GROMACS .gro file of C-alpha atoms in nm:
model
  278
    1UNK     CA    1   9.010  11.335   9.981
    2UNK     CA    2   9.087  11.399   9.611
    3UNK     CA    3   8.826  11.380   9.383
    4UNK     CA    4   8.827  11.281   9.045
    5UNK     CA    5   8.692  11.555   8.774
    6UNK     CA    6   8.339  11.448   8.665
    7UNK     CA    7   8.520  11.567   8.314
    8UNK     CA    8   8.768  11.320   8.319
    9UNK     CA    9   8.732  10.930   8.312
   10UNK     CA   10   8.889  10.830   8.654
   11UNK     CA   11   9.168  10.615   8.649
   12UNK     CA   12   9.219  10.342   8.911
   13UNK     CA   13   9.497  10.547   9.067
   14UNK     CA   14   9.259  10.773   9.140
   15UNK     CA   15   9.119  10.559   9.408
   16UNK     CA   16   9.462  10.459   9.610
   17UNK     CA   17   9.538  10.666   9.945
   18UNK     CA   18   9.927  10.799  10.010
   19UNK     CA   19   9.981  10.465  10.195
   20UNK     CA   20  10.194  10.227  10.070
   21UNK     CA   21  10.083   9.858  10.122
   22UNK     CA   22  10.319   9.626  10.370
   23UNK     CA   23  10.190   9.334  10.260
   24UNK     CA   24  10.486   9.040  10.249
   25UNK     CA   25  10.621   9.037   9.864
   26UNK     CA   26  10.413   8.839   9.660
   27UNK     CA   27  10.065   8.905   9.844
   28UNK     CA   28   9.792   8.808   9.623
   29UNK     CA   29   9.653   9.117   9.787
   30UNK     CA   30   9.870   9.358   9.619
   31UNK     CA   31   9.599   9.210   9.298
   32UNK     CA   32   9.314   9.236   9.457
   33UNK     CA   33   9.374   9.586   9.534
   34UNK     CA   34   9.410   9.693   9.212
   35UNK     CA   35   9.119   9.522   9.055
   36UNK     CA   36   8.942   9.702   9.368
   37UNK     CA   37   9.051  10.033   9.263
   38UNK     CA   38   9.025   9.926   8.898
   39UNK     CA   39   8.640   9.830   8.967
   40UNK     CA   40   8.563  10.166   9.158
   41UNK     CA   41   8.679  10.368   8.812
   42UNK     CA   42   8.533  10.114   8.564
   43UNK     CA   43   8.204  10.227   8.734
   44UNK     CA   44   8.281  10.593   8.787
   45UNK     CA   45   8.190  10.550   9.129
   46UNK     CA   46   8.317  10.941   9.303
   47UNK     CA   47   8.517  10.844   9.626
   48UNK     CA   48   8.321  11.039   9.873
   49UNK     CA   49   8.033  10.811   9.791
   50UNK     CA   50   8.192  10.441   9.846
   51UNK     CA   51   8.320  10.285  10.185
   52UNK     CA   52   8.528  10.051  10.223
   53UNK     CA   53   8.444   9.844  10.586
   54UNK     CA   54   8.694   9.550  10.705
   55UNK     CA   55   8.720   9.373  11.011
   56UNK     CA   56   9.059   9.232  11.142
   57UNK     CA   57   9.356   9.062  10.903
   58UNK     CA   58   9.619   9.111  10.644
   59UNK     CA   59   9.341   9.186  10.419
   60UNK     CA   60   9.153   9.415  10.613
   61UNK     CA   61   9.401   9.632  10.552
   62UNK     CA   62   9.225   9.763  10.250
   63UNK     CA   63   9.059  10.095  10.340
   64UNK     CA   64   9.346  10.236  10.420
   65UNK     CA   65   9.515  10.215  10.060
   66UNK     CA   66   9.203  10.330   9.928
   67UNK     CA   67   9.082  10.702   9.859
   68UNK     CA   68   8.726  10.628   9.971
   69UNK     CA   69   8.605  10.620  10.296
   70UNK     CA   70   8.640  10.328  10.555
   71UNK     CA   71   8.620  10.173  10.854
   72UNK     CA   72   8.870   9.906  10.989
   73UNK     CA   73   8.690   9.775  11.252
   74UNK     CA   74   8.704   9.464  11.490
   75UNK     CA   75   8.769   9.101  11.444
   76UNK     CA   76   8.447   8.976  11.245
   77UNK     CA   77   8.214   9.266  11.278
   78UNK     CA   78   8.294   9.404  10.958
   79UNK     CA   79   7.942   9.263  10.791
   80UNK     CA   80   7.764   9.405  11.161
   81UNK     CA   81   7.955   9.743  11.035
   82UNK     CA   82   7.887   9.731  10.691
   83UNK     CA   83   7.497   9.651  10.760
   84UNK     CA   84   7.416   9.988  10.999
   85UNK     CA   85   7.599  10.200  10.717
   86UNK     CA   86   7.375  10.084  10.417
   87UNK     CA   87   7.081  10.106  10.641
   88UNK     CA   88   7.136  10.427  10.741
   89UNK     CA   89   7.347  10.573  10.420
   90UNK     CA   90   7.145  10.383  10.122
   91UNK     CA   91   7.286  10.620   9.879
   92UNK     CA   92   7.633  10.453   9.923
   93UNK     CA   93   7.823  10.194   9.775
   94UNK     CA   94   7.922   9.984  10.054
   95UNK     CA   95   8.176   9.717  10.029
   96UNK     CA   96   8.323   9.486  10.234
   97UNK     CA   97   8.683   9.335  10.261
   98UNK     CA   98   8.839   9.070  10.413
   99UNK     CA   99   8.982   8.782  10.511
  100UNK     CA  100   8.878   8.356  10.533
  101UNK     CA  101   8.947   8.384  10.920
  102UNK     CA  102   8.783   8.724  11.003
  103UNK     CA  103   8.503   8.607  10.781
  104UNK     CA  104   8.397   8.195  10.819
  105UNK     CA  105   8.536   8.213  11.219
  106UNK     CA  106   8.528   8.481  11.379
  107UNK     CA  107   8.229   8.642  11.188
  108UNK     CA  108   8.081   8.295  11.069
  109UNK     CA  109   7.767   8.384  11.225
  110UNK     CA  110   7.730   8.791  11.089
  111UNK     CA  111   7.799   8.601  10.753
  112UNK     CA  112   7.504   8.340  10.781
  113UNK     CA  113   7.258   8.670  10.866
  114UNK     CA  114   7.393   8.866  10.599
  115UNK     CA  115   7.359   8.631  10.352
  116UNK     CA  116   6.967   8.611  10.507
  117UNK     CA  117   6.878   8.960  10.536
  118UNK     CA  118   6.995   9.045  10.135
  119UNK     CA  119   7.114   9.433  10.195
  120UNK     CA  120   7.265   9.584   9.938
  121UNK     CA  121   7.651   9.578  10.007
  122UNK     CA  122   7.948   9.334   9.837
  123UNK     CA  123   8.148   9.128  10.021
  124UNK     CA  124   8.476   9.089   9.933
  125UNK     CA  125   8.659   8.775  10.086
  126UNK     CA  126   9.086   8.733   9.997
  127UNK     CA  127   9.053   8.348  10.082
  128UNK     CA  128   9.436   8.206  10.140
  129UNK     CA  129   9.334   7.917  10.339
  130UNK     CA  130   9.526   8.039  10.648
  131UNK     CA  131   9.591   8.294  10.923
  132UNK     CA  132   9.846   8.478  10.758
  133UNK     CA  133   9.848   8.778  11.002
  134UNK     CA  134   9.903   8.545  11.323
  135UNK     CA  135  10.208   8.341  11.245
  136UNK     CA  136  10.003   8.044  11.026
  137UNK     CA  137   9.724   7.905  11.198
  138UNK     CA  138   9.508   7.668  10.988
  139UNK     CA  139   9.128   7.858  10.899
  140UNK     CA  140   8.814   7.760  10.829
  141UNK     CA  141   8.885   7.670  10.485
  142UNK     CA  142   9.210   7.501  10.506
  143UNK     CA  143   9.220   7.135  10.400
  144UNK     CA  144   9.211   6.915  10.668
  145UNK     CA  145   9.536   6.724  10.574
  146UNK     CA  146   9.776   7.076  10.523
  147UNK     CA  147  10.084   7.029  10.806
  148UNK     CA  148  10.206   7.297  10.980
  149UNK     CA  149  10.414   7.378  11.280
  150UNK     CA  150  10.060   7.428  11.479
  151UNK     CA  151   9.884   7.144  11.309
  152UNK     CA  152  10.180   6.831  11.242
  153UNK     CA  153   9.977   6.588  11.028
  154UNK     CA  154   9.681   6.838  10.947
  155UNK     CA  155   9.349   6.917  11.146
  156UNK     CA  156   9.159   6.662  11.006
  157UNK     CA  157   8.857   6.926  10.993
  158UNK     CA  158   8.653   6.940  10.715
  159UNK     CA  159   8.700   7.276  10.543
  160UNK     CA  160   8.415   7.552  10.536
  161UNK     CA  161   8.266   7.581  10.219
  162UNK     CA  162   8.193   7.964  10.183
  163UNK     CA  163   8.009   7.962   9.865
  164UNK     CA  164   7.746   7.660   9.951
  165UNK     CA  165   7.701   7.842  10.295
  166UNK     CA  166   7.619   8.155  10.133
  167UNK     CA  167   7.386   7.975   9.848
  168UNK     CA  168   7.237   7.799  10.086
  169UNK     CA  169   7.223   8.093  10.355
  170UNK     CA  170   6.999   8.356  10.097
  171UNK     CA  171   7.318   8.545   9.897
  172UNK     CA  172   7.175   8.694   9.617
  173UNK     CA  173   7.498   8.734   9.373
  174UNK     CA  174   7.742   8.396   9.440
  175UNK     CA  175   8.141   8.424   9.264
  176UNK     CA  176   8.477   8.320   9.274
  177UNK     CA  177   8.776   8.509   9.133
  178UNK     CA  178   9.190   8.474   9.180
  179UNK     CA  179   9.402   8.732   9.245
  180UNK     CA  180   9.669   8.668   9.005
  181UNK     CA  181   9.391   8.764   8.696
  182UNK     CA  182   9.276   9.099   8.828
  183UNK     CA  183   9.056   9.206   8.503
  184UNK     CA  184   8.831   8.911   8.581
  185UNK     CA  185   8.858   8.978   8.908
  186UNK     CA  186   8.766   9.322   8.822
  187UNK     CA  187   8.489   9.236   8.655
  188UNK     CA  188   8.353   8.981   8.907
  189UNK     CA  189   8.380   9.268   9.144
  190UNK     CA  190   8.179   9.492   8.871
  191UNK     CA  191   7.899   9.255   8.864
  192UNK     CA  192   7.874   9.232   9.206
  193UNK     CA  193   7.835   9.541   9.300
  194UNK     CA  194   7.562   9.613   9.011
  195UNK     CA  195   7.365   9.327   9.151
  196UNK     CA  196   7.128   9.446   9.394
  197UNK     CA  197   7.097   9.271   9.749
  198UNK     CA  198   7.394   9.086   9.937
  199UNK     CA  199   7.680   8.999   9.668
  200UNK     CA  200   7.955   8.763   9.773
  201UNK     CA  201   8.296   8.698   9.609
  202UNK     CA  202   8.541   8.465   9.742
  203UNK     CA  203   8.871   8.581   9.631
  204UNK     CA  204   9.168   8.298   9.620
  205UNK     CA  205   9.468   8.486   9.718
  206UNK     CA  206   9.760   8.344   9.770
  207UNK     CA  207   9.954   8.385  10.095
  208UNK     CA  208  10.276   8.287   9.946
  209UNK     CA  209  10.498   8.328  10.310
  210UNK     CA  210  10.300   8.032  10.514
  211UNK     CA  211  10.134   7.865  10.200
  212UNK     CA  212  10.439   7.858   9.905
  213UNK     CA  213  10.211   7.612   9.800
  214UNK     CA  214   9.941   7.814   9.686
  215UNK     CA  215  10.161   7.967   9.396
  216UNK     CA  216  10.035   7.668   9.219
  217UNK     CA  217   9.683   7.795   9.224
  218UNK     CA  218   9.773   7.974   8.927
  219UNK     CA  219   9.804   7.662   8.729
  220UNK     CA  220   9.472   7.510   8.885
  221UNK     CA  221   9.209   7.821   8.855
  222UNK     CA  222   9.038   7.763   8.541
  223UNK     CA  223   8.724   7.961   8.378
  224UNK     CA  224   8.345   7.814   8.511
  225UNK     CA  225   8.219   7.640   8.231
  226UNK     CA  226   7.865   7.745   8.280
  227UNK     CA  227   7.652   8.026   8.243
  228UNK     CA  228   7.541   8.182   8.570
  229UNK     CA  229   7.230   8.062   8.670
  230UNK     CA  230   6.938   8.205   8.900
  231UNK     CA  231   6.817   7.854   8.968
  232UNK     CA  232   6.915   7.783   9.333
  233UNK     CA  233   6.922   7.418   9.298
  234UNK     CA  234   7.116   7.409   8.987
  235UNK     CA  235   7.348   7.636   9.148
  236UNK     CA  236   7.394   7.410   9.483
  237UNK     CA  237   7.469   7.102   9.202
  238UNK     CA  238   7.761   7.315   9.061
  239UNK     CA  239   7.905   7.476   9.357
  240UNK     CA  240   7.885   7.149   9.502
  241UNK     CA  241   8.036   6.928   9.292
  242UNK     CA  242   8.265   7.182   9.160
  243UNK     CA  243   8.677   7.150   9.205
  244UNK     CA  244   8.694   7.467   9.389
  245UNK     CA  245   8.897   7.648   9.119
  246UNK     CA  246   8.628   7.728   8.901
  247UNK     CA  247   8.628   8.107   8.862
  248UNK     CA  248   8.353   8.302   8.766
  249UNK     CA  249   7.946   8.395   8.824
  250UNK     CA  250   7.765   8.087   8.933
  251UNK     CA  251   7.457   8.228   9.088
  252UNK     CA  252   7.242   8.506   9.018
  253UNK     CA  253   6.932   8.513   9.262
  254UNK     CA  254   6.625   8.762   9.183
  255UNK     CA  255   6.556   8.802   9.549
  256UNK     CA  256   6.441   9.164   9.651
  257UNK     CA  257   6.682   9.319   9.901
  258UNK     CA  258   6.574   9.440  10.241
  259UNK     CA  259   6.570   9.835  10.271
  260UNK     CA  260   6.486   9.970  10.610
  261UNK     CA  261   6.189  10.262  10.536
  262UNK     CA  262   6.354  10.511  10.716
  263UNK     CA  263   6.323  10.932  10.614
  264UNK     CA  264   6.551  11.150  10.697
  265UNK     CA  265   6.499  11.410  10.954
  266UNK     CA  266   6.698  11.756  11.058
  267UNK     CA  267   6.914  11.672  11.331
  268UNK     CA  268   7.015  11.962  11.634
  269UNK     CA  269   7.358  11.917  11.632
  270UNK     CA  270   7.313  12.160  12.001
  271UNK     CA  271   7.049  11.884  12.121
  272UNK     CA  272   7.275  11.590  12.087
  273UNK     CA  273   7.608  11.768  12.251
  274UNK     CA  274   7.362  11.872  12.541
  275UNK     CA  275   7.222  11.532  12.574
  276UNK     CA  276   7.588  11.368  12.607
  277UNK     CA  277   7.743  11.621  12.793
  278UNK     CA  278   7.921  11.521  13.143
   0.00000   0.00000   0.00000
């Protein structure tokens, strides 16, 4: 792991592993990487002391193009994973990464208790409305009328609304961002991380191969035109009635996060192997 020179301002190349991305052309995760890597230098955050956890997806693919360390773990555990590290590791800067389907669906439910229990970490979400990974299933937050090979006419579901749930769920840091601005994206990212307890930023990223139609989004995304607020309430009336292109901060909560009192003690390395042994 190569570690920037407490000297030198890091750069965000700094933070990007030997890996080359195989993301389809046109990803809006190619962005979000780099405002990732562009957040982790803004802060002068030293590699050895962030991790990156992700669960299953095209955007779980994230620790592994970053210089830090991570975790790519199972299909919608990645919160589960991210919770026992901060617990145990405080010192770190935990974030997670992922996907609309690894994170409403599969992982609805770690999502909900994350949101509750207010631990330190950042969630990351790369929302593209679909199961880009698996061919082009509809998600959680697809619109119910969007027709596809697997859904002719559209599911006629009502689409999960990740930022209400997580309002409404105990989130202490609420944002949206879009992948084809990374410096705000950047900075959302910033934020979030500096705000203590669980931060969550949806992400809209396009998935340009089984939604051509999100390359519009670029024309639709348009600045919040409030000031956050910490007033729950207020908050639920914006992100409620909002168009679901607003991008920026719309809630920031002054609830105390949960840290597990736990001290340190030496461990016997010899103790453990003996205990395991076969």
């Amino acid at each position: 792991m190569a570690v920037p020179s407490p000297a030198t301002k890091p750069k965000s190349s700094d933070y990007k592993s030997a890996l080359k991305p195989v993301w389809c052309p046109g990803c809006g995760d190619y962005h979000v990487l780099l405002s990732v890597t562009k957040t982790f230098a803004t802060l002068g955050l030293a590699p050895e002391n962030v991790a990156v956890i992700s669960g299953i997806g095209c955007s779980s693919r994230i620790p592994a193009y970053t210089n830090c360390y991570g975790f790519h773990g199972v299909h919608g555990r990645s919160l589960a994973l991210a919770t026992g590290l901060k617990v145990a590791r405080p010192d770190l800067t935990v974030l997670v990464a992922g996907g609309d389907g690894d994170g409403f669906s599969i992982g609805g439910n770690h999502f909900l208790h994350a949101c509750r229990r207010n631990i330190d970490i950042t969630y990351l979400v790369m929302d593209n409305r679909v199961y880009g990974m698996t061919k082009g299933q509809p998600s959680p937050t697809t619109e119910p009328d969007w027709d596809s090979a697997f859904t002719p006419g559209g599911s006629g579901l009502s689409p999960f609304h990740p930022l209400v749930i997580a309002l409404a769920s105990g989130a202490n840091f609420v944002a949206r961002g879009f992948s084809g601005d990374p410096n705000t994206t950047s900075y959302l990212l910033a934020e979030a991380i500096r705000h203590p307890g669980f931060s969550f930023l949806q992400v809209l990223s396009p998935c340009v191969t089984f939604r051509p139609d999100e390359r519009e989004w670029k024309d639709q995304v348009h600045p919040a035109v409030v000031e956050p607020t910490d007033d729950p309430a207020r908050a639920a009336r914006r992100i409620m009635t909002d168009d679901g292109y607003n991008v920026g901060i719309l809630y920031r909560g002054n609830r105390r996060p949960y840290t597990a009192e736990t001290t340190r003690q030496p461990v016997d390395t010899d103790a453990l192997e003996r205990e395991f042994a076969l």
